[in-house]
Amino acid sequence: MNLPIAVIIGVDQVRRQFADAAPDAPARPEVERVPRVHRVRAALARGLIRLARSIAPREPARA
């Protein structure tokens, strides 16, 4: 039942994709994004490492 709907939607999406790639299609400028994700990941990694060090069991003293 859902397959015919998926085929119709898929064909429509492919047509739109090719229409956007046509030589006479309007050009959209690419906007350069700020790499925020890298900063968020780095901050999260630092926080997780700090948390892991604080809750890790202490090493036994060597004699």
MMTF fields as JSON, N, C-alpha, C and O atoms, coordinates in Angstrom:
{
  "mmtfVersion": "1.0.0",
  "mmtfProducer": "UNKNOWN",
  "numBonds": 251,
  "numAtoms": 252,
  "numGroups": 63,
  "numChains": 1,
  "numModels": 1,
  "chainsPerModel": [1],
  "groupsPerChain": [63],
  "chainIdList": ["A"],
  "bondAtomList": [4, 2, 8, 6, 12, 10, 16, 14, 20, 18, 24, 22, 28, 26, 32, 30, 36, 34, 40, 38, 44, 42, 48, 46, 52, 50, 56, 54, 60, 58, 64, 62, 68, 66, 72, 70, 76, 74, 80, 78, 84, 82, 88, 86, 92, 90, 96, 94, 100, 98, 104, 102, 108, 106, 112, 110, 116, 114, 120, 118, 124, 122, 128, 126, 132, 130, 136, 134, 140, 138, 144, 142, 148, 146, 152, 150, 156, 154, 160, 158, 164, 162, 168, 166, 172, 170, 176, 174, 180, 178, 184, 182, 188, 186, 192, 190, 196, 194, 200, 198, 204, 202, 208, 206, 212, 210, 216, 214, 220, 218, 224, 222, 228, 226, 232, 230, 236, 234, 240, 238, 244, 242, 248, 246],
  "bondOrderList": [1, 1, 1, 1, 1, 1, 1, 1, 1, 1, 1, 1, 1, 1, 1, 1, 1, 1, 1, 1, 1, 1, 1, 1, 1, 1, 1, 1, 1, 1, 1, 1, 1, 1, 1, 1, 1, 1, 1, 1, 1, 1, 1, 1, 1, 1, 1, 1, 1, 1, 1, 1, 1, 1, 1, 1, 1, 1, 1, 1, 1, 1],
  "groupList": [{"groupName": "MET", "atomNameList": ["N", "CA", "C", "O"], "elementList": ["N", "C", "C", "O"], "formalChargeList": [0, 0, 0, 0], "bondAtomList": [1, 0, 2, 1, 3, 2], "bondOrderList": [1, 1, 2], "singleLetterCode": "M", "chemCompType": "L-PEPTIDE LINKING"}, {"groupName": "ASN", "atomNameList": ["N", "CA", "C", "O"], "elementList": ["N", "C", "C", "O"], "formalChargeList": [0, 0, 0, 0], "bondAtomList": [1, 0, 2, 1, 3, 2], "bondOrderList": [1, 1, 2], "singleLetterCode": "N", "chemCompType": "L-PEPTIDE LINKING"}, {"groupName": "LEU", "atomNameList": ["N", "CA", "C", "O"], "elementList": ["N", "C", "C", "O"], "formalChargeList": [0, 0, 0, 0], "bondAtomList": [1, 0, 2, 1, 3, 2], "bondOrderList": [1, 1, 2], "singleLetterCode": "L", "chemCompType": "L-PEPTIDE LINKING"}, {"groupName": "PRO", "atomNameList": ["N", "CA", "C", "O"], "elementList": ["N", "C", "C", "O"], "formalChargeList": [0, 0, 0, 0], "bondAtomList": [1, 0, 2, 1, 3, 2], "bondOrderList": [1, 1, 2], "singleLetterCode": "P", "chemCompType": "L-PEPTIDE LINKING"}, {"groupName": "ILE", "atomNameList": ["N", "CA", "C", "O"], "elementList": ["N", "C", "C", "O"], "formalChargeList": [0, 0, 0, 0], "bondAtomList": [1, 0, 2, 1, 3, 2], "bondOrderList": [1, 1, 2], "singleLetterCode": "I", "chemCompType": "L-PEPTIDE LINKING"}, {"groupName": "ALA", "atomNameList": ["N", "CA", "C", "O"], "elementList": ["N", "C", "C", "O"], "formalChargeList": [0, 0, 0, 0], "bondAtomList": [1, 0, 2, 1, 3, 2], "bondOrderList": [1, 1, 2], "singleLetterCode": "A", "chemCompType": "L-PEPTIDE LINKING"}, {"groupName": "VAL", "atomNameList": ["N", "CA", "C", "O"], "elementList": ["N", "C", "C", "O"], "formalChargeList": [0, 0, 0, 0], "bondAtomList": [1, 0, 2, 1, 3, 2], "bondOrderList": [1, 1, 2], "singleLetterCode": "V", "chemCompType": "L-PEPTIDE LINKING"}, {"groupName": "GLY", "atomNameList": ["N", "CA", "C", "O"], "elementList": ["N", "C", "C", "O"], "formalChargeList": [0, 0, 0, 0], "bondAtomList": [1, 0, 2, 1, 3, 2], "bondOrderList": [1, 1, 2], "singleLetterCode": "G", "chemCompType": "PEPTIDE LINKING"}, {"groupName": "ASP", "atomNameList": ["N", "CA", "C", "O"], "elementList": ["N", "C", "C", "O"], "formalChargeList": [0, 0, 0, 0], "bondAtomList": [1, 0, 2, 1, 3, 2], "bondOrderList": [1, 1, 2], "singleLetterCode": "D", "chemCompType": "L-PEPTIDE LINKING"}, {"groupName": "GLN", "atomNameList": ["N", "CA", "C", "O"], "elementList": ["N", "C", "C", "O"], "formalChargeList": [0, 0, 0, 0], "bondAtomList": [1, 0, 2, 1, 3, 2], "bondOrderList": [1, 1, 2], "singleLetterCode": "Q", "chemCompType": "L-PEPTIDE LINKING"}, {"groupName": "ARG", "atomNameList": ["N", "CA", "C", "O"], "elementList": ["N", "C", "C", "O"], "formalChargeList": [0, 0, 0, 0], "bondAtomList": [1, 0, 2, 1, 3, 2], "bondOrderList": [1, 1, 2], "singleLetterCode": "R", "chemCompType": "L-PEPTIDE LINKING"}, {"groupName": "PHE", "atomNameList": ["N", "CA", "C", "O"], "elementList": ["N", "C", "C", "O"], "formalChargeList": [0, 0, 0, 0], "bondAtomList": [1, 0, 2, 1, 3, 2], "bondOrderList": [1, 1, 2], "singleLetterCode": "F", "chemCompType": "L-PEPTIDE LINKING"}, {"groupName": "GLU", "atomNameList": ["N", "CA", "C", "O"], "elementList": ["N", "C", "C", "O"], "formalChargeList": [0, 0, 0, 0], "bondAtomList": [1, 0, 2, 1, 3, 2], "bondOrderList": [1, 1, 2], "singleLetterCode": "E", "chemCompType": "L-PEPTIDE LINKING"}, {"groupName": "HIS", "atomNameList": ["N", "CA", "C", "O"], "elementList": ["N", "C", "C", "O"], "formalChargeList": [0, 0, 0, 0], "bondAtomList": [1, 0, 2, 1, 3, 2], "bondOrderList": [1, 1, 2], "singleLetterCode": "H", "chemCompType": "L-PEPTIDE LINKING"}, {"groupName": "SER", "atomNameList": ["N", "CA", "C", "O"], "elementList": ["N", "C", "C", "O"], "formalChargeList": [0, 0, 0, 0], "bondAtomList": [1, 0, 2, 1, 3, 2], "bondOrderList": [1, 1, 2], "singleLetterCode": "S", "chemCompType": "L-PEPTIDE LINKING"}],
  "groupTypeList": [0, 1, 2, 3, 4, 5, 6, 4, 4, 7, 6, 8, 9, 6, 10, 10, 9, 11, 5, 8, 5, 5, 3, 8, 5, 3, 5, 10, 3, 12, 6, 12, 10, 6, 3, 10, 6, 13, 10, 6, 10, 5, 5, 2, 5, 10, 7, 2, 4, 10, 2, 5, 10, 14, 4, 5, 3, 10, 12, 3, 5, 10, 5],
  "groupIdList": [1, 2, 3, 4, 5, 6, 7, 8, 9, 10, 11, 12, 13, 14, 15, 16, 17, 18, 19, 20, 21, 22, 23, 24, 25, 26, 27, 28, 29, 30, 31, 32, 33, 34, 35, 36, 37, 38, 39, 40, 41, 42, 43, 44, 45, 46, 47, 48, 49, 50, 51, 52, 53, 54, 55, 56, 57, 58, 59, 60, 61, 62, 63],
  "secStructList": [7, 2, 2, 2, 2, 2, 2, 2, 2, 2, 2, 2, 2, 2, 2, 2, 2, 2, 2, 2, 6, 1, 6, 6, 1, 7, 7, 7, 7, 7, 7, 7, 7, 7, 7, 2, 2, 2, 2, 2, 2, 2, 2, 2, 2, 2, 2, 2, 2, 2, 2, 2, 2, 2, 2, 1, 7, 7, 7, 7, 7, 7, 7],
  "xCoordList": [0.818, 0.0, 0.864, 0.539, 1.974, 2.832, 3.809, 4.351, 4.043, 5.023, 4.656, 5.535, 3.41, 3.106, 3.322, 3.763, 3.017, 3.235, 4.725, 5.144, 5.521, 6.965, 7.547, 8.452, 7.042, 7.526, 7.189, 8.024, 5.98, 5.572, 6.432, 6.9, 6.638, 7.455, 8.898, 9.538, 9.413, 10.785, 10.997, 12.002, 10.063, 10.17, 10.121, 10.87, 9.261, 9.16, 10.469, 10.924, 11.076, 12.332, 13.46, 14.275, 13.502, 14.531, 14.342, 15.318, 13.107, 12.847, 13.286, 13.883, 12.994, 13.411, 14.925, 15.482, 15.593, 17.052, 17.655, 18.588, 17.13, 17.647, 17.271, 18.031, 16.128, 15.737, 16.664, 16.982, 17.102, 18.045, 19.414, 20.155, 19.759, 21.066, 21.051, 22.067, 19.923, 19.838, 20.733, 20.948, 21.256, 22.153, 21.471, 22.137, 20.177, 19.5, 18.834, 18.047, 19.142, 18.559, 19.185, 20.355, 18.413, 18.992, 20.063, 19.902, 21.14, 22.247, 22.0, 21.591, 22.253, 22.153, 23.564, 24.349, 23.893, 25.249, 25.416, 24.503, 26.598, 26.88, 27.316, 28.245, 26.64, 26.961, 27.909, 27.625, 29.037, 30.002, 29.549, 29.321, 29.425, 28.943, 30.099, 31.21, 29.809, 30.791, 30.884, 29.855, 32.077, 32.206, 31.943, 32.868, 30.686, 30.324, 30.362, 30.677, 30.05, 29.945, 31.278, 31.31, 32.374, 33.691, 33.956, 34.467, 33.609, 33.83, 32.977, 33.437, 31.737, 30.843, 31.357, 31.352, 31.801, 32.33, 33.582, 33.746, 34.463, 35.696, 35.383, 35.982, 34.457, 34.093, 33.448, 33.737, 32.592, 31.955, 32.988, 32.91, 33.945, 34.992, 35.83, 36.143, 36.196, 36.96, 36.178, 36.74, 34.893, 34.057, 33.944, 33.999, 33.786, 33.676, 34.991, 34.979, 36.113, 37.414, 37.608, 38.073, 37.254, 37.373, 36.485, 36.903, 35.255, 34.345, 34.893, 34.833, 35.432, 35.979, 37.154, 37.293, 38.002, 39.14, 38.684, 39.303, 37.613, 37.161, 36.475, 36.522, 35.846, 35.131, 35.913, 35.454, 37.072, 37.884, 38.443, 38.782, 38.542, 39.144, 40.637, 41.304, 41.129, 42.544, 43.408, 42.999, 44.595, 45.529, 46.112, 46.385, 46.304, 46.914, 48.367, 49.059, 48.816, 50.209, 51.14, 50.858, 52.233, 53.227, 54.254, 54.658, 54.658, 55.634, 57.038, 57.98],
  "yCoordList": [-1.192, 0.0, 1.259, 2.24, 1.227, 2.402, 2.483, 3.555, 1.39, 1.385, 2.347, 3.084, 2.387, 3.351, 4.798, 5.625, 5.105, 6.464, 6.768, 7.866, 5.815, 6.005, 6.201, 7.014, 5.472, 5.613, 6.998, 7.634, 7.466, 8.791, 9.871, 10.787, 9.762, 10.755, 10.686, 11.721, 9.481, 9.317, 9.909, 10.578, 9.67, 10.219, 11.737, 12.403, 12.29, 13.747, 14.327, 15.366, 13.668, 14.164, 14.119, 15.038, 13.056, 12.955, 14.042, 14.649, 14.296, 15.371, 16.719, 17.519, 16.973, 18.255, 18.362, 19.432, 17.261, 17.278, 17.597, 18.394, 16.983, 17.26, 18.662, 19.283, 19.165, 20.523, 21.539, 22.562, 21.269, 22.167, 22.14, 23.121, 21.027, 20.895, 21.32, 21.202, 21.81, 22.227, 23.444, 24.242, 23.591, 24.717, 26.08, 27.063, 26.151, 27.446, 27.635, 28.564, 26.774, 26.884, 28.061, 28.379, 28.708, 29.833, 29.324, 28.287, 30.068, 29.669, 30.159, 31.299, 29.283, 29.654, 29.763, 28.824, 30.871, 30.982, 30.068, 29.906, 29.477, 28.617, 29.482, 30.282, 29.315, 30.081, 29.25, 28.099, 29.853, 29.13, 29.176, 30.246, 27.992, 27.914, 27.915, 27.484, 28.404, 28.41, 26.989, 26.387, 26.447, 25.071, 24.979, 24.779, 25.125, 25.082, 23.672, 23.472, 22.704, 21.322, 20.844, 20.132, 21.226, 20.789, 21.336, 20.621, 22.601, 23.196, 22.517, 22.28, 22.204, 21.544, 20.152, 19.741, 19.426, 18.071, 18.121, 17.299, 19.075, 19.181, 19.514, 18.939, 20.432, 20.789, 19.603, 19.35, 18.889, 17.713, 16.639, 15.999, 16.435, 15.436, 15.817, 14.965, 17.105, 17.54, 17.315, 16.861, 17.627, 17.425, 15.962, 15.622, 15.085, 13.655, 13.088, 12.234, 13.551, 13.088, 13.547, 12.778, 14.79, 15.306, 14.506, 14.171, 14.199, 13.411, 12.01, 11.496, 11.382, 10.031, 10.006, 9.068, 11.029, 11.083, 11.278, 10.752, 12.024, 12.295, 11.085, 10.935, 10.224, 9.08, 7.777, 6.741, 7.801, 6.583, 6.159, 7.008, 4.85, 4.38, 4.727, 4.736, 5.006, 5.362, 4.12, 3.006, 4.328, 3.213, 2.83, 3.699, 1.551, 1.128, 1.579, 1.641, 1.892, 2.325, 1.153, 0.027, 1.416, 0.361, 0.354, 1.399, -0.827, -0.944, -0.988, -1.085],
  "zCoordList": [0.0, 0.0, 0.0, -0.669, 0.759, 0.833, -0.333, -0.601, -1.023, -2.098, -3.23, -3.677, -3.721, -4.784, -4.35, -5.148, -3.105, -2.62, -2.578, -2.942, -2.143, -2.083, -3.473, -3.656, -4.446, -5.822, -6.358, -7.001, -6.101, -6.575, -5.93, -6.607, -4.624, -3.921, -4.409, -4.597, -4.615, -5.087, -6.467, -6.711, -7.368, -8.726, -8.672, -9.387, -7.847, -7.703, -7.167, -7.644, -6.183, -5.621, -6.657, -6.732, -7.449, -8.489, -9.535, -9.975, -9.938, -10.902, -10.358, -11.079, -9.094, -8.485, -8.432, -8.675, -8.117, -8.041, -9.408, -9.503, -10.457, -11.791, -12.258, -13.001, -11.845, -12.218, -11.571, -12.178, -10.344, -9.677, -10.344, -10.275, -10.988, -11.621, -13.086, -13.77, -13.572, -14.966, -15.207, -14.295, -16.427, -16.709, -16.55, -16.223, -16.771, -16.666, -15.299, -15.117, -14.356, -13.016, -12.274, -12.487, -11.407, -10.651, -9.685, -9.042, -9.602, -8.74, -7.325, -7.103, -6.385, -4.977, -4.416, -4.543, -3.809, -3.245, -2.041, -1.232, -1.941, -0.801, 0.36, 0.246, 1.469, 2.661, 3.511, 3.841, 3.859, 4.676, 6.126, 6.692, 6.714, 8.083, 9.075, 8.767, 10.256, 11.32, 11.882, 12.188, 12.021, 12.514, 14.019, 14.806, 14.408, 15.815, 16.368, 17.541, 15.544, 16.011, 16.57, 17.574, 15.932, 16.396, 17.795, 18.657, 18.022, 19.338, 20.394, 21.511, 20.044, 20.996, 21.325, 22.486, 20.307, 20.537, 21.403, 22.305, 21.138, 21.915, 23.366, 24.275, 23.595, 24.962, 25.676, 26.845, 24.988, 25.579, 25.895, 26.943, 25.012, 25.245, 26.461, 27.293, 26.568, 27.736, 29.022, 30.019, 29.009, 30.188, 30.574, 31.756, 29.572, 29.855, 30.393, 31.28, 29.867, 30.362, 31.801, 32.643, 32.083, 33.453, 34.405, 35.514, 33.972, 34.798, 35.024, 36.141, 33.97, 34.101, 35.066, 35.851, 35.016, 35.941, 37.374, 38.299, 37.567, 38.933, 39.564, 40.785, 38.781, 39.353, 39.217, 39.697, 38.58, 38.405, 39.753, 40.577, 39.988, 41.24, 41.254, 40.219, 42.442, 42.583, 42.396, 42.725, 41.868, 41.689, 43.033, 43.861, 43.261, 44.544, 44.612, 43.596, 45.817, 46.006, 45.759, 46.17, 45.098, 44.831, 45.947, 46.456, 46.306, 47.406, 46.894, 47.681]
}
